[in-house]
XYZ file of C-alpha atoms in Angstrom:
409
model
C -29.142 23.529 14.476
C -27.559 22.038 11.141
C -25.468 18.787 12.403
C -21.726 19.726 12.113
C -18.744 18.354 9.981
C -14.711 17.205 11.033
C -12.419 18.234 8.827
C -10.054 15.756 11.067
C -6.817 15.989 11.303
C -4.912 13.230 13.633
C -3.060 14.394 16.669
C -3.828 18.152 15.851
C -7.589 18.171 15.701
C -9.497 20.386 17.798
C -12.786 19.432 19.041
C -15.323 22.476 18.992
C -18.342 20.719 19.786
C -19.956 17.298 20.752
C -21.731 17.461 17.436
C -18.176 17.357 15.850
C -17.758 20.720 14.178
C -14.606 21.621 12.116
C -11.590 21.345 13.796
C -9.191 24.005 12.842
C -6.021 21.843 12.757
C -2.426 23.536 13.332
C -0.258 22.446 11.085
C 3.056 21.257 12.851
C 7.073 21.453 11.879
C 8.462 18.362 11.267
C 10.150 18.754 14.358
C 6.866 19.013 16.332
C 6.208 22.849 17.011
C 3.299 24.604 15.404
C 3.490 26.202 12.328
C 3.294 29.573 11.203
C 1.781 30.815 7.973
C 4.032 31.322 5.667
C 6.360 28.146 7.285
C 10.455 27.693 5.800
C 10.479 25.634 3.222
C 11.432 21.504 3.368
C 14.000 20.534 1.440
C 13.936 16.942 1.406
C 11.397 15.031 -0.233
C 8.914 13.448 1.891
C 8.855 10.028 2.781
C 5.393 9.152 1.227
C 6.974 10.752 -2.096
C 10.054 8.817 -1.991
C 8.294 5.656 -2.387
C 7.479 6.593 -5.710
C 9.349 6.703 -8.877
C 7.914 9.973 -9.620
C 9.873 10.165 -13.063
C 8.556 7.044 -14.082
C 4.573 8.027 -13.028
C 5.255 11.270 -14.760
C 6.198 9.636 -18.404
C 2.731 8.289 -17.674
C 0.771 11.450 -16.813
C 1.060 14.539 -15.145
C -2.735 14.793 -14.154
C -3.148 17.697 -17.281
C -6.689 18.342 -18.137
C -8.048 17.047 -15.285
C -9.883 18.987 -12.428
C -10.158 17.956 -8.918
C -12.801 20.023 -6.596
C -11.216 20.549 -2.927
C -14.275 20.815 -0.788
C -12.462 22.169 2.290
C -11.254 25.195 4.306
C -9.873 27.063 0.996
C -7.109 26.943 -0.699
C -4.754 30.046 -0.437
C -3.627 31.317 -4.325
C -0.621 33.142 -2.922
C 1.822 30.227 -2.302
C 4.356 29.914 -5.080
C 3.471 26.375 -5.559
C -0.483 26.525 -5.781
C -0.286 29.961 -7.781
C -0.567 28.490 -10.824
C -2.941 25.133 -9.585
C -6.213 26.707 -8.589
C -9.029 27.601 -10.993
C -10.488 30.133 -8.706
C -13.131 31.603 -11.133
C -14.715 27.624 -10.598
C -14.705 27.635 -7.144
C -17.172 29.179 -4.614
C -17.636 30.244 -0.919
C -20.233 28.941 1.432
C -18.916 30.047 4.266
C -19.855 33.795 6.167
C -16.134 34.469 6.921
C -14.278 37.215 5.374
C -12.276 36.146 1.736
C -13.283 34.268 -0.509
C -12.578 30.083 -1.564
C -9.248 31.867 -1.864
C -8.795 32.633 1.893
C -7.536 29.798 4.128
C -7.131 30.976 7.480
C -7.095 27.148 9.098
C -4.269 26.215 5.965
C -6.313 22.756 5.827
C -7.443 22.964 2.385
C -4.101 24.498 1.109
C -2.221 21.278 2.689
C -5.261 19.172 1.222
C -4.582 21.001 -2.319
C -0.898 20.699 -2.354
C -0.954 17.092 -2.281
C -2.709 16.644 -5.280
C -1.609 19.113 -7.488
C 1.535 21.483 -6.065
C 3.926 22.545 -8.706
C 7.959 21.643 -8.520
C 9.781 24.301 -7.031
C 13.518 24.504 -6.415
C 13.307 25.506 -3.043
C 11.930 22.059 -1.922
C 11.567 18.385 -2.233
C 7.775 18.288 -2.294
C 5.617 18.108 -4.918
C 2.020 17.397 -5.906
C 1.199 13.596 -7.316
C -0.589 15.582 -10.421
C 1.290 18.537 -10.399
C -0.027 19.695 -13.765
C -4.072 18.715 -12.770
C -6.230 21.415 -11.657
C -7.737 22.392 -7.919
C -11.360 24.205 -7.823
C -11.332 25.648 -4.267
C -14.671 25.086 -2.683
C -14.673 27.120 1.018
C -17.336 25.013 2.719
C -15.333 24.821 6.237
C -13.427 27.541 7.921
C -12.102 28.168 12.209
C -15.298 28.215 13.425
C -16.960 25.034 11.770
C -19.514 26.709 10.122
C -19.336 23.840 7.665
C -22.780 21.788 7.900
C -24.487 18.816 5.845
C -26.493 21.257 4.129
C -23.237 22.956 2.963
C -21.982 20.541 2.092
C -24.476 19.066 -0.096
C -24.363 22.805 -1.558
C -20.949 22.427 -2.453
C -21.054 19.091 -3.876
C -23.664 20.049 -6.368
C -21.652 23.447 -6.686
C -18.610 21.103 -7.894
C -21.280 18.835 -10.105
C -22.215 22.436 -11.942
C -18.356 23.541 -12.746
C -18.013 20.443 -14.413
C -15.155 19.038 -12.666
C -13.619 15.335 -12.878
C -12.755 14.541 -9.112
C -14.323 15.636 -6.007
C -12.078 15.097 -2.508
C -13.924 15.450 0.443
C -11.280 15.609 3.769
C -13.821 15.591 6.424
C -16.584 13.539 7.126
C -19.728 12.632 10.192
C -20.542 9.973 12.431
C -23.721 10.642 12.600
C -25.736 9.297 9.608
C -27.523 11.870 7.129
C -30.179 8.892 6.135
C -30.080 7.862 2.422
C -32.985 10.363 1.591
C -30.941 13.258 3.063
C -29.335 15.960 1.041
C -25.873 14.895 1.017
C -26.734 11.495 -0.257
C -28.870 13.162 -2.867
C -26.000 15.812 -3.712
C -23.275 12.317 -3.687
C -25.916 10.632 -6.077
C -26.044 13.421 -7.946
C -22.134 13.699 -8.591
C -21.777 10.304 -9.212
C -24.296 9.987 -11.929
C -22.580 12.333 -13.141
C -19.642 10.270 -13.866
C -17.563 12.227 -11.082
C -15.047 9.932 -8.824
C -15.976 11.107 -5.386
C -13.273 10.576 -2.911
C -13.778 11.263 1.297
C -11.655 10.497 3.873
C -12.562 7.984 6.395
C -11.931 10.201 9.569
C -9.535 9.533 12.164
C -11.670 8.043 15.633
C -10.335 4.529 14.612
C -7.572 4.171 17.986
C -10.495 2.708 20.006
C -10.802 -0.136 17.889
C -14.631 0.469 17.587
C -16.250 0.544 14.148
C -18.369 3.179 12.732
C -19.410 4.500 9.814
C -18.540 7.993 8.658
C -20.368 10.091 5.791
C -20.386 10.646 2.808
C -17.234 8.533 2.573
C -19.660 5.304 3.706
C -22.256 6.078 0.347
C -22.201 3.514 -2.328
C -19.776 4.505 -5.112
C -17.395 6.845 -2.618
C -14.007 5.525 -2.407
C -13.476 5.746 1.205
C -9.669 6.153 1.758
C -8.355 5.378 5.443
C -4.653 6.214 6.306
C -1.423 4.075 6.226
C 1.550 4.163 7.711
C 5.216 3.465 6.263
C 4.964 -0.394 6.917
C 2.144 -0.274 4.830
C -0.365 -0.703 8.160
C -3.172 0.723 8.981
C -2.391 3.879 11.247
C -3.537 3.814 14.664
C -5.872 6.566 14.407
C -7.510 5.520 10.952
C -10.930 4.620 11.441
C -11.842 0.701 10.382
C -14.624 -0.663 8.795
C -15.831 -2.701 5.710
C -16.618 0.375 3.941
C -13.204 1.100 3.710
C -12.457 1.098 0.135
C -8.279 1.668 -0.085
C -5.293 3.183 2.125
C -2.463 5.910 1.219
C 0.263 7.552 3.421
C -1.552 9.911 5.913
C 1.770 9.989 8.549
C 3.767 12.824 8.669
C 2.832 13.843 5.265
C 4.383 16.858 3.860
C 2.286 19.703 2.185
C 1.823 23.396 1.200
C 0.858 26.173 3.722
C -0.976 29.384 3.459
C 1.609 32.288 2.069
C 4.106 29.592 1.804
C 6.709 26.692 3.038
C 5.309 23.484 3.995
C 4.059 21.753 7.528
C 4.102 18.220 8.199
C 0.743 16.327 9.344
C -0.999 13.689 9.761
C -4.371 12.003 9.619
C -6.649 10.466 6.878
C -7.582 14.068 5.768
C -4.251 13.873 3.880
C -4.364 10.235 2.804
C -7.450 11.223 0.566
C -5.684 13.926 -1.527
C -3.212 11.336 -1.768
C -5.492 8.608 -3.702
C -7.245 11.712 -5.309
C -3.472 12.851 -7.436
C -3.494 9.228 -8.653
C -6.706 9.593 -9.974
C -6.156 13.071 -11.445
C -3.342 10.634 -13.051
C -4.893 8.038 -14.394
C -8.244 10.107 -15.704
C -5.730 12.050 -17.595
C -4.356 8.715 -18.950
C -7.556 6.728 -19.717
C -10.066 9.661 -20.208
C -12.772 6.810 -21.791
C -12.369 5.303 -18.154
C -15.743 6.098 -16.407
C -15.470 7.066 -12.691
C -16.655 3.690 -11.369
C -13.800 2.136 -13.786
C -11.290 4.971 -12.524
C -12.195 3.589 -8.998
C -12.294 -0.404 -9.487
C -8.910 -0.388 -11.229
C -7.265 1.845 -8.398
C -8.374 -0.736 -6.024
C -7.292 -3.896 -8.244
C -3.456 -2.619 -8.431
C -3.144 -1.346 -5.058
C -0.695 -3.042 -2.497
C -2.022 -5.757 -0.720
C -0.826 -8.627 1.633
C -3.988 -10.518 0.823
C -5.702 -11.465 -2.021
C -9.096 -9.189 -1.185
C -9.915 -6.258 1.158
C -9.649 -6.181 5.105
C -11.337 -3.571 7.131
C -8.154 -1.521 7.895
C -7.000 -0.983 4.272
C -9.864 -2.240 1.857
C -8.084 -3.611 -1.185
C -4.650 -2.062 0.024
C -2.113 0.825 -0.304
C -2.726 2.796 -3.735
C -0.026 2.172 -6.282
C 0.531 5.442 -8.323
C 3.054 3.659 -10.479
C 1.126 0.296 -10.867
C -2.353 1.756 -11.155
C -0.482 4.025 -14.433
C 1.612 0.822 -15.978
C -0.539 -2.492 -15.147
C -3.514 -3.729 -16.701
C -4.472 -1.063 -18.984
C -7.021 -2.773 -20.598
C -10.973 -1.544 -19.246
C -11.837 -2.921 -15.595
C -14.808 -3.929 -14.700
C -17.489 -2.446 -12.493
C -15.909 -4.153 -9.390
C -12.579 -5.608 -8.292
C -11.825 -9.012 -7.989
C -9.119 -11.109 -5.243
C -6.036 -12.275 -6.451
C -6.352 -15.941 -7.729
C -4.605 -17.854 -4.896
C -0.837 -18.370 -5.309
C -0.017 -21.883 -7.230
C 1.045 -24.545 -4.833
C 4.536 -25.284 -4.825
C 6.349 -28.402 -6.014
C 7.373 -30.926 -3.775
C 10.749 -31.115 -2.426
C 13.002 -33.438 -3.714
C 14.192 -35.100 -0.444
C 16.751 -37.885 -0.172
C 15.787 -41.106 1.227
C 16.506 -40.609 5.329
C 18.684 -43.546 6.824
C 17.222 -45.123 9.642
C 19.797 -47.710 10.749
C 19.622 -51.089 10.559
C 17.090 -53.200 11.995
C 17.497 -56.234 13.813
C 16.675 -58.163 11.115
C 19.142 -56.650 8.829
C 22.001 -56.695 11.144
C 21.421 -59.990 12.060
C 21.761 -61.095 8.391
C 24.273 -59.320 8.138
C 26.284 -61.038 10.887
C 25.372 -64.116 9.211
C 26.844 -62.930 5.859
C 30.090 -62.195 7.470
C 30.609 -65.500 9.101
C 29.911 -67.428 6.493
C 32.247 -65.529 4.102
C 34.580 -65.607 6.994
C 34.536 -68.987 7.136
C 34.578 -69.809 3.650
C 38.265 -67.894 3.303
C 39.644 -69.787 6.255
C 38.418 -73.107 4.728
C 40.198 -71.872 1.489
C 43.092 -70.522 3.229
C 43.739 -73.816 5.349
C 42.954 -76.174 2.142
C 45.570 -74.134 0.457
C 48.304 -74.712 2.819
C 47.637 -78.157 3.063
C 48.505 -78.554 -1.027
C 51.686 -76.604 -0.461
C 52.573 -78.856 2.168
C 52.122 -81.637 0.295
C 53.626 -80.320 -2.807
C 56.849 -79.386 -0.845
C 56.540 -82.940 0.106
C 56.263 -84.587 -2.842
C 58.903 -82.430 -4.225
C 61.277 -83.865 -1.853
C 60.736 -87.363 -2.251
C 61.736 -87.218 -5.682
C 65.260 -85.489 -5.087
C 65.413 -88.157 -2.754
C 64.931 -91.042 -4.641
C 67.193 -89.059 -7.543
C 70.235 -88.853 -4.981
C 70.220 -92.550 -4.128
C 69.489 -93.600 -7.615
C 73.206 -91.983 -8.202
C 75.253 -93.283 -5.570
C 74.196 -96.675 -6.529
C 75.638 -96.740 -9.950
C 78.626 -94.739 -8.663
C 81.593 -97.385 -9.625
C 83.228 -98.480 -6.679
C-alpha cells in the first residue's frame, strides 16, 4: 500500500490512519465553531496581516508574473476572491474523486491558496500577500487521503512541466522516502529547475521530540515551521535543525470554498505565508535564482539571535524587509549577524569611601595645630593692646603733672 501523506492542520486535524493519511481539516469560525462552505465574511484584517505595512510591500511588488503551484486538496475557482487567482488550464488532478483541481471539498487548498494570492475585496479585511501572483491548483489530496508519495512526486514534476516559479507543499511524512525515492527525485528535479520549493514542517512538534518530515527535510526545501504573535515558536510546530524559517500559522485568516473566510491554524498555513513573500520578491528580483530567492528570505527575517535555532531557523519572514533591505545578489547561503559592538564604558564618578584612620587622624592633627596657632595669635594680640593702652596712659600721665608744676602759684 503507497505510504500516506498529512496535509496537517493544528487542533483540527483528523487522523485517518497510523500511516498518517490526509486529514480533512474543518475549518473553524473565529469564534471556535466549525465552518460551513460558503462561511460570512471577516471584516477585520487579520492579525498576521496587520503586522505588515501592506501599502508599503505593495509599492514594492504585488507578486505579478509570478506563479506559485498549490500542491494540495484543490483550490475552489468560485470564491470571489480566488476567481480571478487560479490558472486552472495549468493545474491537474491526481486524485479519483469527482471534480477536478477545481473541486475542494476539504477547503484546505482554497485556505492554502488564499494566503498567497487572494484578491482585495470590500467585503473583508483579508487579503493575499501577492494578491496579483498566480495559483496553479494541483489536486493531489482530497477527504479520503488518497494523496500518496507517488502522487506526490507526480505532481511535483506535473508543476516542474507547467513551468511555474514556486511550488508550496502544506503537508508532509514522518516516515522517510530514502534519497533514491521518487519524491526526492521529483524535489531534485524542481529544484534544478530553478523552482523555490517550499513545505511545511508539520505540526507533531508539542511533544518536544524531533523528527524529520518530508520533502520539507530535502536539501534546498525551505522548511517553514509556524510562529505565534510573540514571534515564538507555536506549540504544535514541529522542531528540528532542518527548520529553515517561521511565519504566522495561529489563527490565520483565509478563503473558503464558495466563499467567506475560516480561521486556522497550523504550519500548513505558515508555508503559504513565506510562499506570498516569495511570489513578492521573484517578481521584484526576477535575475534572483531560487537558491538566492531562498538565502536572502532567511538573511532579513526576524531574529533574536544572530543565526538559526531549531524552532524558527533563521527567524520570522519579513515581507517588508526581505522587499526593501539588501537588494544587492545574496549568496548561496546565509550568514549570522556580526555580533553587536561592545559598548563604551560608563563614565562613573569616583565612589567616596570615608575616611580612613589615617586620614582622620591627620586630620585631627591639622585642626589642632591651626587651632592652636589662632589662640597663640589671639592671646599675643591682646597682650600688645594691653600694653599699648598702657603705655598710652603713662604718657597723659606724665603730661598732667608736667602742667600743674608750672601752674604759677
Amino acid at each position: 500500500m503507497a505510504r500516506r501523506l498529512r496535509a496537517r492542520a493544528a487542533l483540527t486535524a483528523l487522523l485517518l490512519t497510523a500511516l498518517g493519511t490526509v486529514s480533512a481539516p474543518p475549518a473553524a469560525h473565529a469564534d471556535g465553531g466549525r465552518c460551513a462552505f460558503p462561511a460570512e465574511n471577516i471584516e477585520e484584517r487579520p492579525w498576521a496581516l496587520q503586522r505588515v505595512l501592506l501599502d508599503r510591500l505593495w509599492q514594492e511588488s504585488r507578486g505579478e508574473g509570478v506563479s506559485v503551484a498549490v500542491i494540495d486538496t484543490g483550490v475552489d475557482t468560485a470564491h470571489p476572491q480566488l476567481a480571478g487567482a487560479v490558472d486552472a488550464a495549468r493545474g491537474a488532478d491526481f486524485t479519483d474523486a469527482e471534480g477536478d483541481q477545481t473541486t475542494d471539498t476539504v477547503g484546505h487548498g482554497t485556505k492554502v491558496a488564499g494566503i498567497i494570492a487572494a484578491r482585495p475585496h470590500d467585503d473583508t479585511g483579508f487579503v493575499g500577500l501577492a494578491p496579483d501572483a498566480t495559483i496553479v491548483p494541483i489536486r493531489q489530496n482530497d477527504a479520503d487521503g488518497s494523496g500518496s508519495v507517488a502522487t506526490l512526486a507526480d505532481a511535483i514534476d506535473h508543476a516542474v512541466g507547467a513551468g511555474v516559479d514556486i511550488i508550496n507543499i502544506s503537508q508532509d511524512s514522518d516516515a522517510a522516502p530514502g534519497d533514491d525515492s521518487e519524491l526526492a527525485r521529483a524535489v531534485n528535479a524542481a529544484l534544478d529547475a530553478d523552482i523555490v520549493v517550499i513545505a511545511s514542517v508539520g505540526n507533531d512538534g508539542a511533544d518536544g521530540e524531533r523528527r524529520l518530515t518530508y520533502p520539507a527535510a530535502y536539501d534546498g526545501v525551505l522548511a517553514v515551521a509556524a510562529s505565534d504573535r510573540n514571534n515564538e515558536r507555536a506549540p504544535f510546530s514541529q522542531s528540528g535543525d532542518f527548520v529553515g524559517i517561521a511565519a504566522p500559522g495561529v489563527d490565520m485568516v483565509s478563503t473558503v470554498p464558495l466563499g467567506g473566510q475560516c480561521v486556522d491554524s497550523g504550519t500548513s498555513f505558515a508555508a503559504p505565508y513565506v510562499a506570498g513573500v516569495a511570489a513578492l520578491l521573484r517578481a521584484e528580483q526576477p535575475e534572483w535564482t531560487a537558491e538566492q530567492i531562498v538565502t536572502h528570505l532567511k538573511q532579513t527575517a526576524e531574529r533574536a539571535q544572530p543565526g538559526p535555532d531549531a524552532d524558527l531557523g533563521w527567524g520570522v519572514v519579513d515581507p517588508v524587509r526581505a522587499l526593501t533591505r539588501d537588494t544587492a545578489p545574496p549568496g548561496p547561503t546565509p550568514v549570522p549577524d556580526p555580533p553587536a559592538p561592545a559598548a563604551p564604558a560608563p563614565d562613573v564618578e569616583p565612589l567616596d569611601l570615608g575616611e580612613t584612620h589615617a586620614e582622620r587622624a591627620e586630620r585631627l592633627g591639622t585642626f589642632v595645630i591651626l587651632t592652636a596657632t589662632l589662640l597663640t595669635a589671639a592671646l599675643a594680640g591682646t597682650a600688645l593692646i594691653i600694653r599699648d593702652h598702657r603705655h598710652r596712659n603713662g604718657l597723659a600721665s606724665m603730661r598732667s603733672d608736667r602742667h600743674k608744676m608750672g601752674s604759677p602759684r
